[in-house]
């Protein structure tokens, strides 16, 4: 079931989205060579606490996961695509880092992700991150009243494939509102004109994930959470929570 949000609800979701944006900014500012991934999680926690917000990530335990997620952010480094658990690993110059963060405030959730490099970036990493951001922008542009979920999926997939990157099958965006994960699912590749029709008041988390080596293959690491590229190539992830409105898409997690 897809809940259609009122204008008042969208305004409330914008506030949770602002908290997510601030948390991601704090993590990015903290990231530097020698900094442990747990320190990035701590930076995000401080923002959530200051805002009086909760975390939909902390203790999240889907049926496929062996243990509840132990942090408020997913930190995925280099060949990790998504769901990386922050641990004592320290960042090194040139690392490609993807950070996914959520917040709940006033009963509403927000979810966003960003990728960046630590220190000087390799040209191929710069291109990979830019492609993820371009794919996200394309998906957002397609998120208009009267379009369908397939139009968003097609817009994302077209950018990824044209750039020569892989798309991990089975992972994509989702509806969001009172819970972090709601219907409908939003694939990162698909056929235009297919799927649920978009209408004012729907809210979607749109999140392209790209594999730099061009293959779609991936595997789950021993921790039961982290998804890694099978070929060892690097990955990037970009995400925003987006409201479908009669005035066009509204990015609720924008800074």
Short mmCIF file of C-alpha atoms in Angstrom, two decimals:
data_model
loop_
_atom_site.label_atom_id
_atom_site.label_comp_id
_atom_site.label_asym_id
_atom_site.label_seq_id
_atom_site.Cartn_x
_atom_site.Cartn_y
_atom_site.Cartn_z
CA UNK A 1 0.00 0.00 0.00
CA UNK A 2 1.28 3.45 -0.95
CA UNK A 3 0.44 6.29 1.42
CA UNK A 4 -0.27 9.60 -0.29
CA UNK A 5 1.13 12.35 1.90
CA UNK A 6 -0.64 15.63 2.58
CA UNK A 7 1.10 18.95 2.00
CA UNK A 8 1.52 19.23 5.78
CA UNK A 9 3.17 15.81 5.85
CA UNK A 10 5.53 16.80 3.06
CA UNK A 11 6.55 19.86 5.06
CA UNK A 12 7.25 17.65 8.07
CA UNK A 13 9.30 15.27 5.91
CA UNK A 14 11.33 18.22 4.71
CA UNK A 15 12.40 18.82 8.32
CA UNK A 16 13.61 15.24 8.72
CA UNK A 17 15.35 15.63 5.37
CA UNK A 18 17.20 18.70 6.61
CA UNK A 19 18.55 16.68 9.53
CA UNK A 20 19.82 14.00 7.13
CA UNK A 21 21.52 16.65 5.00
CA UNK A 22 23.26 18.11 8.06
CA UNK A 23 24.40 14.68 9.21
CA UNK A 24 25.89 13.86 5.80
CA UNK A 25 27.64 17.24 5.75
CA UNK A 26 29.12 16.54 9.19
CA UNK A 27 30.37 13.13 8.07
CA UNK A 28 31.93 14.52 4.94
CA UNK A 29 33.67 17.27 6.92
CA UNK A 30 35.00 14.69 9.39
CA UNK A 31 36.32 12.32 6.71
CA UNK A 32 40.11 12.55 6.35
CA UNK A 33 43.09 10.21 6.17
CA UNK A 34 43.52 8.39 9.47
CA UNK A 35 39.94 8.88 10.64
CA UNK A 36 38.18 5.66 11.70
CA UNK A 37 34.81 4.81 10.17
CA UNK A 38 33.33 4.70 13.69
CA UNK A 39 34.25 8.39 14.02
CA UNK A 40 32.10 9.15 10.98
CA UNK A 41 29.20 7.35 12.62
CA UNK A 42 29.79 9.38 15.79
CA UNK A 43 29.66 12.64 13.82
CA UNK A 44 26.29 11.68 12.36
CA UNK A 45 24.95 10.61 15.76
CA UNK A 46 25.81 13.99 17.22
CA UNK A 47 23.76 15.76 14.54
CA UNK A 48 20.76 13.46 15.09
CA UNK A 49 20.94 13.93 18.86
CA UNK A 50 21.16 17.71 18.58
CA UNK A 51 18.10 17.73 16.31
CA UNK A 52 16.11 15.41 18.60
CA UNK A 53 15.90 12.92 15.74
CA UNK A 54 16.05 9.15 15.75
CA UNK A 55 17.81 6.79 13.37
CA UNK A 56 15.90 4.33 11.16
CA UNK A 57 19.23 2.58 10.50
CA UNK A 58 20.25 1.82 14.09
CA UNK A 59 19.08 -1.68 15.12
CA UNK A 60 17.28 -2.15 11.79
CA UNK A 61 16.97 -5.91 11.34
CA UNK A 62 15.47 -7.17 8.07
CA UNK A 63 14.87 -10.91 7.87
CA UNK A 64 17.87 -11.48 5.59
CA UNK A 65 20.39 -9.86 7.93
CA UNK A 66 22.16 -12.00 10.57
CA UNK A 67 22.28 -9.18 13.13
CA UNK A 68 20.67 -5.75 13.59
CA UNK A 69 22.54 -2.88 11.94
CA UNK A 70 24.75 -1.32 14.63
CA UNK A 71 25.16 2.25 13.37
CA UNK A 72 23.27 5.34 12.20
CA UNK A 73 25.11 5.50 8.86
CA UNK A 74 26.22 2.98 6.29
CA UNK A 75 29.82 3.69 5.28
CA UNK A 76 30.91 1.80 2.16
CA UNK A 77 34.54 2.19 1.09
CA UNK A 78 36.04 1.49 -2.35
CA UNK A 79 34.65 -1.89 -3.56
CA UNK A 80 31.77 -1.79 -1.04
CA UNK A 81 28.58 -0.73 -2.84
CA UNK A 82 26.14 -0.27 0.06
CA UNK A 83 25.39 -1.32 3.66
CA UNK A 84 28.95 -0.99 4.93
CA UNK A 85 29.19 -1.22 8.73
CA UNK A 86 31.36 1.51 10.30
CA UNK A 87 34.22 -0.17 12.16
CA UNK A 88 37.74 0.68 13.25
CA UNK A 89 39.06 0.80 9.69
CA UNK A 90 40.88 4.09 9.09
CA UNK A 91 40.48 6.09 5.92
CA UNK A 92 43.42 6.33 3.56
CA UNK A 93 44.24 8.97 0.93
CA UNK A 94 42.34 8.27 -2.27
CA UNK A 95 39.59 6.16 -0.69
CA UNK A 96 36.18 6.39 -2.35
CA UNK A 97 33.57 6.62 0.39
CA UNK A 98 29.79 6.26 0.08
CA UNK A 99 27.74 7.31 3.11
CA UNK A 100 24.04 6.55 3.49
CA UNK A 101 22.12 8.20 6.33
CA UNK A 102 18.55 8.35 7.59
CA UNK A 103 16.67 10.27 10.25
CA UNK A 104 13.23 10.15 11.82
CA UNK A 105 11.71 13.34 13.18
CA UNK A 106 8.12 13.95 14.19
CA UNK A 107 7.17 10.49 12.97
CA UNK A 108 8.55 10.97 9.45
CA UNK A 109 11.69 9.54 7.84
CA UNK A 110 14.32 10.94 5.50
CA UNK A 111 17.03 9.03 3.63
CA UNK A 112 19.95 10.23 1.51
CA UNK A 113 23.41 9.15 0.38
CA UNK A 114 26.51 10.76 -1.05
CA UNK A 115 29.86 9.54 -2.40
CA UNK A 116 33.17 11.39 -2.21
CA UNK A 117 36.90 10.77 -2.14
CA UNK A 118 39.32 11.30 0.73
CA UNK A 119 42.08 13.62 -0.41
CA UNK A 120 43.07 13.80 -4.09
CA UNK A 121 40.71 11.83 -6.32
CA UNK A 122 41.66 9.44 -9.08
CA UNK A 123 40.13 10.60 -12.40
CA UNK A 124 38.20 7.35 -12.73
CA UNK A 125 36.67 7.87 -9.28
CA UNK A 126 35.67 11.41 -10.16
CA UNK A 127 33.88 10.11 -13.26
CA UNK A 128 32.18 7.33 -11.31
CA UNK A 129 30.87 9.68 -8.63
CA UNK A 130 29.72 12.20 -11.24
CA UNK A 131 27.84 9.47 -13.11
CA UNK A 132 25.98 8.45 -9.96
CA UNK A 133 25.00 12.05 -9.34
CA UNK A 134 23.92 12.48 -12.98
CA UNK A 135 21.84 9.30 -12.77
CA UNK A 136 20.19 10.60 -9.60
CA UNK A 137 19.40 13.91 -11.27
CA UNK A 138 17.90 12.05 -14.25
CA UNK A 139 15.75 9.94 -11.94
CA UNK A 140 14.55 13.02 -10.07
CA UNK A 141 13.72 14.79 -13.33
CA UNK A 142 11.51 11.84 -14.30
CA UNK A 143 9.69 11.88 -10.94
CA UNK A 144 6.74 13.95 -12.13
CA UNK A 145 2.99 13.56 -11.84
CA UNK A 146 1.68 11.35 -14.65
CA UNK A 147 4.92 9.46 -15.20
CA UNK A 148 5.44 5.93 -13.93
CA UNK A 149 8.03 4.17 -11.79
CA UNK A 150 9.48 2.67 -14.96
CA UNK A 151 10.23 6.16 -16.28
CA UNK A 152 12.43 6.85 -13.24
CA UNK A 153 14.13 3.45 -13.55
CA UNK A 154 14.74 3.95 -17.27
CA UNK A 155 16.20 7.43 -16.76
CA UNK A 156 18.64 6.13 -14.13
CA UNK A 157 19.66 3.03 -16.07
CA UNK A 158 20.24 4.92 -19.29
CA UNK A 159 22.81 7.19 -17.65
CA UNK A 160 24.59 4.31 -15.91
CA UNK A 161 24.80 2.10 -18.99
CA UNK A 162 25.82 4.92 -21.30
CA UNK A 163 28.78 5.61 -19.00
CA UNK A 164 29.76 1.93 -19.08
CA UNK A 165 28.99 1.14 -15.44
CA UNK A 166 27.33 -1.85 -13.84
CA UNK A 167 24.08 -1.79 -11.84
CA UNK A 168 23.77 -4.27 -8.96
CA UNK A 169 20.61 -6.26 -9.58
CA UNK A 170 18.10 -6.40 -6.76
CA UNK A 171 19.04 -3.07 -5.21
CA UNK A 172 17.27 0.23 -5.76
CA UNK A 173 15.10 2.92 -4.28
CA UNK A 174 11.85 2.72 -2.35
CA UNK A 175 8.89 4.57 -1.02
CA UNK A 176 9.44 6.40 2.25
CA UNK A 177 7.29 8.16 4.82
CA UNK A 178 6.34 6.99 8.30
CA UNK A 179 8.83 4.16 7.77
CA UNK A 180 12.17 4.20 5.97
CA UNK A 181 11.13 1.48 3.53
CA UNK A 182 7.65 1.63 2.06
CA UNK A 183 6.02 0.72 -1.25
CA UNK A 184 6.68 1.11 -4.09
CA UNK A 185 10.12 -0.22 -5.02
CA UNK A 186 12.09 1.98 -7.44
CA UNK A 187 14.49 -0.07 -9.62
CA UNK A 188 17.64 1.46 -11.09
CA UNK A 189 16.88 0.07 -14.52
CA UNK A 190 13.62 -0.58 -16.33
CA UNK A 191 11.28 0.11 -19.19
CA UNK A 192 9.58 3.51 -19.55
CA UNK A 193 5.82 3.67 -19.24
CA UNK A 194 5.66 0.67 -16.91
CA UNK A 195 4.80 0.38 -13.25
CA UNK A 196 2.81 2.48 -10.81
CA UNK A 197 1.64 5.88 -11.96
CA UNK A 198 3.06 8.82 -10.03
CA UNK A 199 0.73 11.24 -8.29
CA UNK A 200 0.97 14.26 -6.03
CA UNK A 201 1.88 13.28 -2.47
CA UNK A 202 3.95 10.20 -3.23
CA UNK A 203 7.46 10.25 -1.73
CA UNK A 204 10.32 8.14 -3.07
CA UNK A 205 13.91 7.55 -2.08
CA UNK A 206 15.71 7.45 -5.44
CA UNK A 207 19.18 5.90 -5.22
CA UNK A 208 21.42 4.89 -8.11
CA UNK A 209 24.28 2.50 -7.28
CA UNK A 210 27.06 2.10 -9.84
CA UNK A 211 29.81 -0.50 -10.23
CA UNK A 212 32.92 0.97 -11.81
CA UNK A 213 34.11 -2.21 -13.54
CA UNK A 214 30.99 -2.44 -15.69
CA UNK A 215 29.78 -5.80 -14.39
CA UNK A 216 26.56 -6.18 -12.40
CA UNK A 217 27.99 -8.92 -10.19
CA UNK A 218 28.18 -8.46 -6.42
CA UNK A 219 28.30 -10.50 -3.23
CA UNK A 220 27.53 -10.17 0.46
CA UNK A 221 30.55 -9.94 2.76
CA UNK A 222 31.02 -12.12 5.84
CA UNK A 223 29.42 -9.51 8.09
CA UNK A 224 26.10 -10.31 6.40
CA UNK A 225 25.47 -6.67 5.52
CA UNK A 226 28.14 -5.16 3.27
CA UNK A 227 27.53 -5.61 -0.47
CA UNK A 228 30.76 -5.66 -2.49
CA UNK A 229 31.61 -5.70 -6.19
CA UNK A 230 32.62 -9.17 -7.40
CA UNK A 231 35.40 -7.82 -9.62
CA UNK A 232 36.91 -5.66 -6.88
CA UNK A 233 36.21 -2.44 -8.76
CA UNK A 234 35.00 0.65 -6.93
CA UNK A 235 31.38 1.69 -6.53
CA UNK A 236 29.43 4.88 -5.95
CA UNK A 237 26.01 5.62 -4.48
CA UNK A 238 23.82 8.73 -4.59
CA UNK A 239 20.38 9.18 -3.05
CA UNK A 240 17.72 11.76 -2.22
CA UNK A 241 14.24 11.60 -0.74
CA UNK A 242 11.96 13.15 -3.35
CA UNK A 243 8.32 14.26 -3.14
CA UNK A 244 6.14 14.01 -6.24
CA UNK A 245 4.12 17.22 -6.44
CA UNK A 246 1.92 19.03 -8.93
CA UNK A 247 4.68 21.66 -9.10
CA UNK A 248 7.37 19.12 -9.98
CA UNK A 249 9.74 16.97 -7.93
CA UNK A 250 10.75 18.38 -4.55
CA UNK A 251 14.01 17.16 -3.03
CA UNK A 252 13.32 16.82 0.68
CA UNK A 253 16.91 15.94 1.66
CA UNK A 254 18.59 18.81 -0.15
CA UNK A 255 21.11 20.76 1.99
#
